[in-house]
N, CA and C atoms as an extended XYZ file, in Angstrom:
252
Properties=species:S:1:pos:R:3:atomname:S:1:resname:S:1:resid:I:1 pbc="F F F"
N       105.928       86.193       83.300 N   UNK     1
C       105.057       85.633       84.180 CA  UNK     1
C       103.546       86.039       83.526 C   UNK     1
N       102.763       84.997       83.232 N   UNK     2
C       101.432       85.319       82.554 CA  UNK     2
C       100.560       85.997       83.456 C   UNK     2
N       100.593       85.990       84.738 N   UNK     3
C        99.736       86.626       85.682 CA  UNK     3
C       100.220       88.014       86.078 C   UNK     3
N       101.273       88.392       85.555 N   UNK     4
C       101.725       89.780       85.975 CA  UNK     4
C       102.737       89.698       87.144 C   UNK     4
N       103.121       90.801       87.552 N   UNK     5
C       104.053       90.936       88.796 CA  UNK     5
C       103.496       90.232       89.968 C   UNK     5
N       104.223       89.579       90.720 N   UNK     6
C       103.813       88.891       91.925 CA  UNK     6
C       103.860       89.682       93.258 C   UNK     6
N       104.731       90.794       93.176 N   UNK     7
C       104.771       91.749       94.266 CA  UNK     7
C       105.210       93.078       93.805 C   UNK     7
N       104.994       94.069       94.720 N   UNK     8
C       105.374       95.418       94.383 CA  UNK     8
C       106.874       95.489       94.378 C   UNK     8
N       107.528       96.235       93.482 N   UNK     9
C       108.876       96.444       93.226 CA  UNK     9
C       109.634       95.127       92.833 C   UNK     9
N       108.798       94.152       92.203 N   UNK    10
C       109.386       92.971       92.009 CA  UNK    10
C       110.778       93.066       91.006 C   UNK    10
N       110.770       94.025       90.085 N   UNK    11
C       111.969       94.180       89.280 CA  UNK    11
C       113.188       94.736       90.102 C   UNK    11
N       112.933       95.676       91.019 N   UNK    12
C       113.922       96.115       91.890 CA  UNK    12
C       114.485       95.013       92.725 C   UNK    12
N       113.605       94.309       93.355 N   UNK    13
C       114.036       93.100       94.300 CA  UNK    13
C       114.782       92.057       93.453 C   UNK    13
N       114.441       91.909       92.289 N   UNK    14
C       115.194       90.987       91.490 CA  UNK    14
C       116.575       91.364       91.172 C   UNK    14
N       116.683       92.718       90.893 N   UNK    15
C       118.039       93.312       90.619 CA  UNK    15
C       118.968       93.294       91.877 C   UNK    15
N       118.281       93.478       93.034 N   UNK    16
C       119.047       93.490       94.301 CA  UNK    16
C       119.567       92.034       94.493 C   UNK    16
N       118.802       90.957       94.342 N   UNK    17
C       119.122       89.588       94.385 CA  UNK    17
C       120.214       89.275       93.475 C   UNK    17
N       120.212       89.747       92.120 N   UNK    18
C       121.268       89.441       91.258 CA  UNK    18
C       122.571       90.020       91.644 C   UNK    18
N       122.424       91.229       92.213 N   UNK    19
C       123.751       91.890       92.640 CA  UNK    19
C       124.367       91.100       93.840 C   UNK    19
N       123.567       90.776       94.746 N   UNK    20
C       123.999       89.985       95.924 CA  UNK    20
C       124.567       88.592       95.607 C   UNK    20
N       123.940       87.976       94.534 N   UNK    21
C       124.318       86.690       94.048 CA  UNK    21
C       125.758       86.829       93.447 C   UNK    21
N       125.972       87.980       92.628 N   UNK    22
C       127.342       88.156       92.024 CA  UNK    22
C       128.406       88.462       93.114 C   UNK    22
N       127.980       89.136       94.185 N   UNK    23
C       128.942       89.500       95.198 CA  UNK    23
C       129.179       88.123       96.020 C   UNK    23
N       128.322       87.274       96.034 N   UNK    24
C       128.479       85.945       96.718 CA  UNK    24
C       129.609       85.181       96.048 C   UNK    24
N       129.906       85.459       94.877 N   UNK    25
C       130.966       84.772       94.111 CA  UNK    25
C       132.380       85.086       94.667 C   UNK    25
N       132.409       86.197       95.561 N   UNK    26
C       133.760       86.512       96.170 CA  UNK    26
C       134.055       85.372       97.115 C   UNK    26
N       133.062       84.555       97.614 N   UNK    27
C       133.381       83.423       98.503 CA  UNK    27
C       133.591       83.921      100.032 C   UNK    27
N       133.088       85.033      100.375 N   UNK    28
C       133.250       85.467      101.737 CA  UNK    28
C       132.129       86.503      101.892 C   UNK    28
N       131.890       86.715      103.282 N   UNK    29
C       130.883       87.709      103.539 CA  UNK    29
C       131.416       89.204      103.304 C   UNK    29
N       130.519       89.958      102.696 N   UNK    30
C       130.861       91.347      102.410 CA  UNK    30
C       130.207       92.261      103.513 C   UNK    30
N       130.932       93.076      104.146 N   UNK    31
C       130.477       94.086      105.083 CA  UNK    31
C       130.762       95.490      104.366 C   UNK    31
N       129.755       96.024      103.767 N   UNK    32
C       129.962       97.209      103.040 CA  UNK    32
C       128.698       97.792      102.518 C   UNK    32
N       128.841       98.865      101.737 N   UNK    33
C       127.637       99.513      101.238 CA  UNK    33
C       127.782       99.516       99.653 C   UNK    33
N       126.795       98.990       98.890 N   UNK    34
C       126.823       99.072       97.502 CA  UNK    34
C       125.620       99.965       97.131 C   UNK    34
N       125.957      101.008       96.337 N   UNK    35
C       124.915      101.851       95.841 CA  UNK    35
C       124.941      101.758       94.315 C   UNK    35
N       123.880      101.477       93.681 N   UNK    36
C       123.743      101.277       92.308 CA  UNK    36
C       122.526      101.702       91.666 C   UNK    36
N       122.623      101.912       90.295 N   UNK    37
C       121.319      102.290       89.694 CA  UNK    37
C       121.237      101.431       88.403 C   UNK    37
N       120.185      100.678       88.339 N   UNK    38
C       119.924       99.646       87.233 CA  UNK    38
C       121.038       98.718       87.046 C   UNK    38
N       121.459       98.005       88.058 N   UNK    39
C       122.674       97.051       87.947 CA  UNK    39
C       122.278       95.961       87.034 C   UNK    39
N       123.213       95.270       86.444 N   UNK    40
C       123.118       94.076       85.728 CA  UNK    40
C       124.221       93.140       86.057 C   UNK    40
N       124.179       91.856       85.544 N   UNK    41
C       125.267       90.952       86.031 CA  UNK    41
C       126.617       91.447       85.482 C   UNK    41
N       126.610       91.972       84.424 N   UNK    42
C       127.918       92.472       83.796 CA  UNK    42
C       128.650       93.511       84.733 C   UNK    42
N       127.901       94.523       85.180 N   UNK    43
C       128.515       95.563       86.034 CA  UNK    43
C       128.818       95.011       87.418 C   UNK    43
N       127.942       94.119       87.949 N   UNK    44
C       128.259       93.518       89.255 CA  UNK    44
C       129.409       92.622       89.293 C   UNK    44
N       129.555       91.828       88.145 N   UNK    45
C       130.725       90.921       87.916 CA  UNK    45
C       131.973       91.752       87.908 C   UNK    45
N       131.953       92.922       87.123 N   UNK    46
C       133.070       93.771       87.047 CA  UNK    46
C       133.439       94.422       88.424 C   UNK    46
N       132.496       94.669       89.288 N   UNK    47
C       132.794       95.113       90.610 CA  UNK    47
C       133.539       94.038       91.396 C   UNK    47
N       133.166       92.837       91.286 N   UNK    48
C       133.746       91.649       91.939 CA  UNK    48
C       135.162       91.616       91.421 C   UNK    48
N       135.434       91.654       90.160 N   UNK    49
C       136.749       91.576       89.608 CA  UNK    49
C       137.695       92.815       90.088 C   UNK    49
N       137.103       93.962       89.997 N   UNK    50
C       137.874       95.027       90.338 CA  UNK    50
C       138.144       95.058       91.898 C   UNK    50
N       137.292       94.510       92.714 N   UNK    51
C       137.652       94.435       94.185 CA  UNK    51
C       138.783       93.450       94.389 C   UNK    51
N       138.796       92.289       93.655 N   UNK    52
C       139.823       91.372       93.833 CA  UNK    52
C       141.277       91.935       93.177 C   UNK    52
N       141.123       92.765       92.194 N   UNK    53
C       142.301       93.262       91.558 CA  UNK    53
C       143.024       94.387       92.375 C   UNK    53
N       142.189       94.992       93.198 N   UNK    54
C       142.758       96.056       94.018 CA  UNK    54
C       142.641       95.862       95.493 C   UNK    54
N       143.901       95.407       95.978 N   UNK    55
C       143.910       94.863       97.397 CA  UNK    55
C       143.676       96.052       98.370 C   UNK    55
N       143.799       97.306       97.880 N   UNK    56
C       143.546       98.490       98.760 CA  UNK    56
C       142.027       98.797       98.880 C   UNK    56
N       141.248       98.132       98.158 N   UNK    57
C       139.787       98.220       98.088 CA  UNK    57
C       139.066       97.440       99.178 C   UNK    57
N       139.681       96.614       99.840 N   UNK    58
C       139.093       95.796      100.810 CA  UNK    58
C       140.157       95.285      101.880 C   UNK    58
N       139.526       94.774      103.017 N   UNK    59
C       140.472       94.116      103.898 CA  UNK    59
C       139.548       92.883      104.482 C   UNK    59
N       140.322       91.877      104.743 N   UNK    60
C       139.755       90.645      105.288 CA  UNK    60
C       139.825       90.611      106.785 C   UNK    60
N       138.793       90.438      107.544 N   UNK    61
C       138.767       90.480      108.992 CA  UNK    61
C       138.264       89.153      109.476 C   UNK    61
N       138.524       88.889      110.744 N   UNK    62
C       138.117       87.665      111.309 CA  UNK    62
C       136.618       87.550      111.340 C   UNK    62
N       136.067       86.454      111.307 N   UNK    63
C       134.564       86.419      111.425 CA  UNK    63
C       134.138       86.800      112.802 C   UNK    63
N       133.024       87.446      113.016 N   UNK    64
C       132.511       88.030      114.127 CA  UNK    64
C       133.014       89.325      114.541 C   UNK    64
N       134.003       89.899      113.755 N   UNK    65
C       134.553       91.129      114.090 CA  UNK    65
C       133.609       92.189      113.460 C   UNK    65
N       133.048       93.075      114.193 N   UNK    66
C       132.131       94.187      113.729 CA  UNK    66
C       132.960       95.367      113.321 C   UNK    66
N       133.107       95.602      111.972 N   UNK    67
C       133.860       96.793      111.461 CA  UNK    67
C       133.032       98.022      111.558 C   UNK    67
N       131.892       97.947      111.002 N   UNK    68
C       130.969       99.082      110.981 CA  UNK    68
C       129.650       98.528      110.907 C   UNK    68
N       128.639       99.339      111.224 N   UNK    69
C       127.331       98.711      111.179 CA  UNK    69
C       126.237       99.900      110.562 C   UNK    69
N       125.343       99.416      109.851 N   UNK    70
C       124.306      100.292      109.491 CA  UNK    70
C       123.019       99.608      109.316 C   UNK    70
N       121.902      100.164      109.688 N   UNK    71
C       120.662       99.588      109.590 CA  UNK    71
C       119.947      100.241      108.411 C   UNK    71
N       120.616      100.914      107.534 N   UNK    72
C       119.973      101.623      106.448 CA  UNK    72
C       119.632      100.792      105.272 C   UNK    72
N       118.398      100.795      104.822 N   UNK    73
C       118.000      100.163      103.618 CA  UNK    73
C       117.168      101.093      102.680 C   UNK    73
N       117.422      100.912      101.455 N   UNK    74
C       116.800      101.862      100.499 CA  UNK    74
C       115.259      101.543      100.423 C   UNK    74
N       114.917      100.290      100.599 N   UNK    75
C       113.530       99.942      100.419 CA  UNK    75
C       112.885       99.409      101.819 C   UNK    75
N       111.852       99.869      102.255 N   UNK    76
C       111.343       99.368      103.528 CA  UNK    76
C       111.074       97.809      103.472 C   UNK    76
N       110.628       97.336      102.272 N   UNK    77
C       110.419       95.886      102.184 CA  UNK    77
C       111.637       95.101      102.343 C   UNK    77
N       112.806       95.612      101.889 N   UNK    78
C       113.976       94.881      102.138 CA  UNK    78
C       114.421       94.936      103.652 C   UNK    78
N       114.223       96.017      104.309 N   UNK    79
C       114.532       96.017      105.691 CA  UNK    79
C       113.583       95.025      106.403 C   UNK    79
N       112.272       94.905      106.089 N   UNK    80
C       111.454       93.934      106.687 CA  UNK    80
C       111.891       92.537      106.427 C   UNK    80
N       112.257       92.262      105.155 N   UNK    81
C       112.650       90.886      104.841 CA  UNK    81
C       113.908       90.541      105.612 C   UNK    81
N       114.818       91.575      105.809 N   UNK    82
C       116.146       91.309      106.536 CA  UNK    82
C       115.819       91.014      107.986 C   UNK    82
N       114.761       91.479      108.541 N   UNK    83
C       114.433       91.406      109.912 CA  UNK    83
C       113.918       90.011      110.320 C   UNK    83
N       113.576       89.302      109.321 N   UNK    84
C       112.890       88.038      109.500 CA  UNK    84
C       113.913       86.889      109.874 C   UNK    84
């Protein structure tokens, strides 16, 4: 971008969106916690592959069933965006 960064933490937010996009490839909603450091498409795609390969790593529940809930976000900006 010729004008520089458009927002604070732009690179971090981009990485979060990349990871969410890769998890979207699972084809269903994910209720869980992902903690990562400097993720890239390769590592997130590997996570998706390993999840599918290990049936003990997940369970599929009916839509609307609340298994667990957390309001924790690493970045306040992400929490504010999620509240919209």
